[in-house]
XYZ file of C-alpha atoms in Angstrom:
444
model
C 56.388 20.686 -26.791
C 57.182 24.266 -27.711
C 55.823 26.078 -24.647
C 55.310 24.958 -21.027
C 53.593 26.709 -18.134
C 55.228 26.099 -14.750
C 52.602 25.976 -12.006
C 55.069 26.580 -9.189
C 57.531 29.082 -7.764
C 61.067 29.713 -6.445
C 63.889 27.231 -6.970
C 61.420 24.701 -8.385
C 60.423 27.004 -11.233
C 64.073 27.963 -11.878
C 65.029 24.289 -12.071
C 62.368 23.545 -14.698
C 63.175 26.707 -16.661
C 66.819 25.610 -16.877
C 65.926 22.351 -18.628
C 63.361 24.041 -20.875
C 65.978 26.546 -22.020
C 68.310 23.641 -22.849
C 65.524 22.069 -24.934
C 64.568 25.393 -26.595
C 61.129 25.298 -24.971
C 59.491 28.616 -24.049
C 58.306 28.964 -20.450
C 55.355 30.704 -18.833
C 55.788 31.555 -15.151
C 53.121 32.532 -12.628
C 53.843 34.533 -9.502
C 52.048 36.008 -6.516
C 52.416 39.670 -5.569
C 54.927 38.616 -2.901
C 57.153 36.865 -5.452
C 57.267 39.503 -8.198
C 61.003 40.194 -7.726
C 62.222 36.593 -7.505
C 64.715 35.388 -10.153
C 62.449 32.821 -11.824
C 59.996 35.565 -12.832
C 62.725 37.271 -14.874
C 64.157 34.014 -16.266
C 60.903 32.745 -17.786
C 59.982 33.693 -21.359
C 56.860 35.394 -20.012
C 55.391 35.761 -16.516
C 51.945 36.534 -15.128
C 50.930 37.862 -11.729
C 48.390 35.407 -10.362
C 47.087 36.903 -7.124
C 47.707 37.835 -3.504
C 50.410 36.050 -1.449
C 48.357 33.319 0.269
C 48.596 30.125 -1.834
C 44.810 29.766 -1.837
C 44.606 33.080 -3.699
C 47.503 32.449 -6.069
C 49.376 29.188 -6.632
C 46.373 26.972 -5.830
C 44.031 28.927 -8.111
C 43.544 26.230 -10.765
C 41.122 28.211 -12.907
C 43.433 31.225 -13.094
C 46.414 29.041 -14.012
C 44.426 27.294 -16.747
C 43.147 30.634 -18.024
C 46.760 31.801 -18.488
C 47.747 28.459 -20.037
C 44.974 28.756 -22.645
C 45.803 32.389 -23.348
C 49.455 31.492 -23.978
C 48.463 28.349 -25.915
C 50.928 26.206 -23.986
C 51.497 22.576 -24.921
C 52.080 21.355 -21.380
C 51.914 22.264 -17.719
C 54.659 21.211 -15.313
C 53.382 21.289 -11.712
C 56.831 21.106 -10.107
C 56.742 19.572 -6.637
C 54.471 20.696 -3.824
C 51.445 22.952 -4.349
C 49.276 21.410 -7.133
C 51.728 18.670 -8.149
C 49.760 15.886 -6.430
C 46.306 17.366 -6.937
C 44.300 14.895 -9.022
C 41.579 17.457 -9.744
C 44.145 19.807 -11.281
C 45.690 17.029 -13.379
C 42.215 16.105 -14.626
C 41.358 19.719 -15.475
C 44.619 20.089 -17.404
C 43.825 16.994 -19.453
C 40.252 18.181 -20.084
C 41.727 21.449 -21.368
C 43.640 19.366 -23.945
C 46.958 20.361 -22.402
C 49.603 17.791 -21.450
C 50.050 17.344 -17.708
C 53.741 16.589 -17.144
C 53.274 13.888 -14.550
C 51.217 10.740 -13.945
C 47.521 10.530 -14.808
C 44.931 11.908 -12.411
C 43.629 8.443 -11.466
C 47.071 7.389 -10.189
C 47.503 10.659 -8.292
C 44.120 10.192 -6.603
C 44.806 6.557 -5.695
C 48.271 7.167 -4.225
C 47.153 10.410 -2.560
C 44.753 8.411 -0.412
C 47.085 6.700 2.064
C 44.473 4.081 2.972
C 43.809 3.169 -0.673
C 47.554 3.138 -1.311
C 48.095 0.678 1.566
C 45.430 -1.639 0.176
C 46.965 -1.480 -3.310
C 50.450 -2.272 -2.022
C 49.243 -5.165 0.106
C 47.511 -6.641 -2.948
C 50.783 -6.280 -4.904
C 52.742 -8.062 -2.123
C 54.706 -4.950 -1.225
C 55.439 -4.971 2.550
C 53.529 -2.295 4.491
C 53.843 -1.072 8.082
C 51.452 -2.949 10.423
C 48.368 -0.803 10.858
C 44.712 -0.275 10.043
C 42.256 2.356 8.898
C 39.734 3.800 11.339
C 36.540 2.877 9.531
C 34.106 4.463 11.985
C 36.248 7.607 12.445
C 35.674 7.104 16.168
C 38.392 7.596 18.799
C 37.285 4.437 20.625
C 37.988 2.358 17.525
C 41.346 4.127 17.209
C 42.197 3.135 20.795
C 41.213 -0.477 20.128
C 43.424 -0.646 17.023
C 46.342 1.038 18.809
C 46.243 -1.389 21.700
C 46.113 -4.356 19.341
C 49.125 -3.062 17.360
C 50.925 -1.911 20.494
C 52.005 1.629 21.370
C 53.724 3.787 20.243
C 51.780 4.362 17.007
C 51.546 7.025 14.320
C 48.133 8.596 13.788
C 47.968 9.783 10.177
C 45.614 11.647 7.872
C 44.645 9.517 4.884
C 45.378 12.409 2.498
C 48.355 13.799 4.427
C 51.920 14.386 3.329
C 55.033 16.473 3.884
C 54.910 15.878 7.629
C 51.443 17.487 7.895
C 48.545 15.596 9.473
C 50.325 13.103 11.698
C 51.083 12.567 15.361
C 53.179 10.151 17.397
C 51.190 8.826 20.382
C 52.311 6.608 23.261
C 49.078 5.828 25.106
C 45.275 6.191 25.076
C 45.386 9.607 26.731
C 47.726 11.059 24.098
C 45.660 9.433 21.345
C 42.455 11.066 22.545
C 44.059 14.516 22.370
C 45.829 13.890 19.053
C 42.735 12.402 17.412
C 40.806 15.675 17.441
C 43.865 17.721 16.460
C 44.898 15.543 13.503
C 41.305 15.253 12.229
C 40.924 19.031 12.338
C 44.240 19.651 10.577
C 43.484 16.991 7.951
C 40.133 18.614 7.168
C 41.688 22.093 6.941
C 44.713 21.114 4.807
C 43.379 18.279 2.656
C 39.578 18.503 2.828
C 39.454 14.917 4.101
C 39.495 14.030 7.816
C 39.694 10.224 7.500
C 42.537 8.736 9.538
C 44.529 5.536 9.889
C 47.023 4.139 12.381
C 50.453 2.608 11.805
C 52.920 0.971 14.140
C 55.677 3.445 14.988
C 59.018 2.080 13.811
C 61.666 3.059 16.365
C 65.093 4.231 15.210
C 63.936 4.083 11.608
C 65.689 5.153 8.444
C 63.777 6.811 5.625
C 64.786 5.377 2.237
C 63.143 6.196 -1.083
C 63.512 4.757 -4.576
C 63.244 6.969 -7.659
C 61.146 5.287 -10.344
C 60.141 6.213 -13.900
C 57.475 4.665 -16.094
C 56.517 5.402 -19.687
C 53.396 5.027 -21.847
C 54.777 1.827 -23.357
C 54.648 -0.302 -20.206
C 58.314 0.122 -19.248
C 59.365 0.917 -15.690
C 62.803 1.317 -14.117
C 64.343 2.460 -10.839
C 67.109 5.060 -10.610
C 68.627 3.801 -7.356
C 67.729 5.037 -3.872
C 68.126 8.082 -1.659
C 68.558 8.136 2.108
C 66.381 10.906 3.576
C 66.737 10.142 7.288
C 68.005 13.559 8.461
C 64.692 15.243 9.267
C 63.091 17.828 11.474
C 59.343 17.830 12.148
C 59.029 14.833 9.777
C 60.462 16.965 6.953
C 63.733 16.224 5.187
C 66.818 18.396 5.676
C 69.639 16.329 4.129
C 69.369 13.612 1.495
C 72.021 11.447 -0.091
C 72.426 8.912 -2.875
C 73.107 6.181 -2.411
C 72.301 5.245 1.188
C 75.462 4.715 3.285
C 73.595 2.158 5.370
C 71.915 -0.285 2.994
C 73.448 -3.671 2.218
C 73.286 -4.900 -1.381
C 70.768 -7.652 -0.615
C 68.324 -5.231 1.073
C 68.922 -2.641 -1.642
C 67.976 -5.064 -4.433
C 64.869 -6.224 -2.555
C 63.833 -2.602 -2.116
C 64.271 -1.898 -5.841
C 62.163 -4.953 -6.629
C 59.416 -3.768 -4.244
C 59.476 -0.260 -5.767
C 58.999 -1.659 -9.289
C 56.147 -3.854 -8.000
C 54.525 -0.770 -6.466
C 54.839 1.192 -9.713
C 53.538 -1.646 -11.867
C 50.577 -2.136 -9.515
C 49.243 1.242 -10.669
C 50.671 1.205 -14.234
C 52.805 4.192 -13.281
C 53.814 6.763 -15.904
C 56.407 9.566 -15.511
C 58.500 10.382 -12.414
C 57.569 9.006 -9.012
C 59.115 8.062 -5.709
C 58.356 5.007 -3.617
C 59.153 5.759 0.016
C 60.102 3.071 2.511
C 60.865 2.986 6.207
C 63.661 0.668 7.356
C 63.762 -0.727 10.886
C 66.718 -1.736 13.068
C 66.600 -5.292 11.721
C 66.808 -4.282 8.025
C 63.114 -4.959 7.441
C 61.591 -2.341 5.181
C 57.981 -1.263 4.712
C 56.106 0.830 2.148
C 55.406 4.299 3.491
C 53.883 6.146 0.529
C 54.274 6.882 -3.162
C 54.886 10.485 -4.176
C 53.378 10.985 -7.619
C 55.768 13.721 -8.679
C 59.402 14.674 -8.916
C 60.984 15.157 -5.479
C 62.797 18.135 -3.974
C 65.835 15.876 -3.583
C 65.954 14.630 -7.199
C 69.307 16.414 -7.886
C 71.290 13.806 -5.923
C 69.935 11.152 -8.286
C 70.848 13.347 -11.249
C 74.402 13.701 -9.917
C 75.095 9.979 -9.575
C 73.391 9.032 -12.867
C 74.324 12.023 -15.038
C 70.686 12.311 -16.147
C 68.326 15.282 -16.406
C 65.125 14.009 -14.790
C 63.047 17.017 -15.836
C 64.035 16.326 -19.442
C 62.941 12.714 -18.914
C 59.602 13.952 -17.571
C 59.007 16.122 -20.609
C 60.008 13.405 -23.076
C 57.809 10.786 -21.420
C 54.876 13.226 -21.347
C 55.489 13.616 -25.094
C 54.990 9.866 -25.492
C 58.631 8.823 -25.872
C 59.802 5.534 -24.314
C 62.365 5.355 -21.533
C 65.801 5.765 -23.145
C 67.588 3.074 -21.097
C 66.970 -0.038 -19.019
C 68.175 -0.820 -15.511
C 70.921 -3.065 -16.864
C 72.383 -0.035 -18.685
C 72.225 2.267 -15.652
C 75.223 2.858 -13.381
C 75.790 4.985 -10.285
C 78.804 7.293 -10.326
C 80.205 8.345 -6.952
C 78.146 9.795 -4.125
C 75.926 12.857 -3.775
C 74.413 14.771 -0.857
C 71.812 17.555 -0.787
C 71.616 20.116 2.021
C 68.446 22.210 2.230
C 69.145 25.750 3.424
C 66.102 27.097 5.229
C 65.375 30.601 6.471
C 64.893 29.438 10.025
C 66.391 29.662 13.492
C 68.499 26.485 13.872
C 67.935 26.457 17.646
C 64.195 25.817 17.326
C 63.512 25.465 13.568
C 61.145 28.465 13.593
C 60.931 30.337 10.241
C 63.043 33.488 9.928
C 61.629 35.611 7.087
C 63.300 38.830 5.975
C 65.561 40.436 3.372
C 68.674 38.562 2.255
C 71.117 41.442 2.720
C 74.183 39.423 1.732
C 74.510 36.156 -0.156
C 78.036 34.848 -0.734
C 78.385 31.199 -1.706
C 81.464 29.128 -0.944
C 83.856 28.443 -3.802
C 84.198 24.648 -4.026
C 84.352 22.352 -7.067
C 81.653 19.720 -7.436
C 78.887 21.864 -5.916
C 75.518 22.508 -7.575
C 73.396 25.356 -6.194
C 69.633 25.270 -6.821
C 68.507 28.563 -5.296
C 65.177 30.333 -5.442
C 66.593 33.652 -4.227
C 69.333 36.156 -5.021
C 70.914 38.760 -2.777
C 68.395 41.514 -2.003
C 65.338 39.256 -2.331
C 62.839 38.926 0.504
C 61.968 35.585 2.061
C 58.312 36.078 2.961
C 56.342 34.214 5.645
C 53.771 32.962 3.125
C 55.617 29.918 1.793
C 58.021 27.147 2.714
C 61.219 28.857 3.999
C 63.546 26.907 1.663
C 66.159 29.311 0.272
C 68.384 26.951 -1.675
C 69.549 23.379 -2.091
C 73.262 22.712 -2.046
C 74.056 19.516 -3.938
C 77.517 18.039 -3.470
C 78.969 15.364 -5.747
C 82.169 13.454 -5.060
C 83.876 10.178 -5.811
C 82.693 8.893 -2.408
C 80.818 9.985 0.714
C 83.965 11.105 2.512
C 84.781 13.521 -0.299
C 81.199 14.855 -0.234
C 81.490 15.583 3.484
C 84.822 17.362 2.989
C 83.485 19.482 0.130
C 80.265 20.257 1.998
C 82.042 21.380 5.164
C 84.407 23.654 3.227
C 81.517 25.131 1.224
C 79.366 25.978 4.257
C 82.277 27.443 6.193
C 82.910 29.804 3.266
C 79.220 30.674 2.721
C 77.802 33.895 4.191
C 74.098 34.746 4.346
C 73.175 37.893 6.267
C 69.863 39.576 7.095
C 68.063 36.379 8.054
C 68.835 33.348 10.191
C 69.525 30.061 8.434
C 70.169 26.450 9.412
C 73.767 26.541 8.133
C 75.135 26.351 11.723
C 73.301 23.020 12.018
C 75.194 21.658 9.000
C 78.512 22.816 10.480
C 77.565 20.970 13.663
C 76.671 17.805 11.745
C 80.066 17.733 10.029
C 81.532 17.163 13.508
C 79.011 14.502 14.526
C 80.409 10.956 14.536
C 77.073 9.269 13.752
C 76.533 11.495 10.723
C 80.138 11.185 9.539
C 79.940 7.386 9.727
C 76.507 7.251 8.067
C 75.177 5.458 11.133
C 72.104 7.548 11.910
C 68.309 7.442 11.756
C 65.370 9.862 11.730
C 66.053 10.787 15.374
C 69.483 12.288 14.639
C 68.463 15.948 14.879
C 66.403 15.323 18.021
C 69.470 13.812 19.685
C 71.698 16.704 18.600
C 69.194 19.248 19.924
C 69.329 17.624 23.353
């Protein structure tokens, strides 16, 4: 490929541009009116304004993006992660435009994007799934019947949901009745599909995911796992590779299940198989994300690989360059997501970044979507930057991370940095003995 359009924004676009520059590939950026001054717009070879700030009028405008792609005669489109990255209709339209979609095929995206269909596929492939059932009649009475059979508490989920949107934890019939209407409404508004299913709620769970890659030649490998259990509102805040909790036996079984999941759908390009691990070391398939993940840098740090370069090469038809037997993990890596939000309640805190001074620590990678003077608007996810720490072990990562955040100054907006400082003093976090409830416990 000689020219790639990046159908995304912020740190995601900057990340892809960086690899394209290394490969001498020209880049086409798109931006909304709210993002015109962000760094990625200047760093791309060429950039086009795409519409008003709301994503429906800009970054989700498939026809406008394809119009620009055709005008610039691009060879490929990289969707990044989020926005259109898991939109099967967009992937299909890109292919029909005779442009390479840098990701899996649209059939795989559609299949894995439907959580009910994904569950069925994994069960057929003998991949363990969380006990649960789909609500075939879309009736709250059926939902109550299923929930009582499984046993409360349960998670009510939108079939097409993701990113923490379209789900609710319910403890009894009364809560279910209220949540049923709310989740259905949100699912219809966000995903255009209000079908729901129910899963057993796994108490004190850990969220573990396995990075996988497949090529057009039938090869598939895993690139180890990431622990993503530090979350707020079902969204990740800190990720690390490898998990400080997993034993080798469980780890190998999880890798085997992830490869089974990928092979079940003849997976091509980058993907992530997400699992939930209970208190007894039993793990269950949660979902497959048919894209690169926000937290992919921790995998890059321990493997020394450029996963965006892999994506581009595989989209070009090249085979995977190595096998699992040739892959080794080097040290430990942790990613901290800095959000423009009030750490006391996790509410977004948009505004102008009046000062941005990063800490000076070796072994730190900064993937930032903003520079000093930029405005964090209320239109998009409030992620400012990802701080990726690499060390010879987890203890060194924690030491480097604490020093970095104590030296970092961001003024003009509130951020969640005080939360990280607090975590560096938390015994459960320091010892790696935590689950998805960690931040809820700290907030109490």
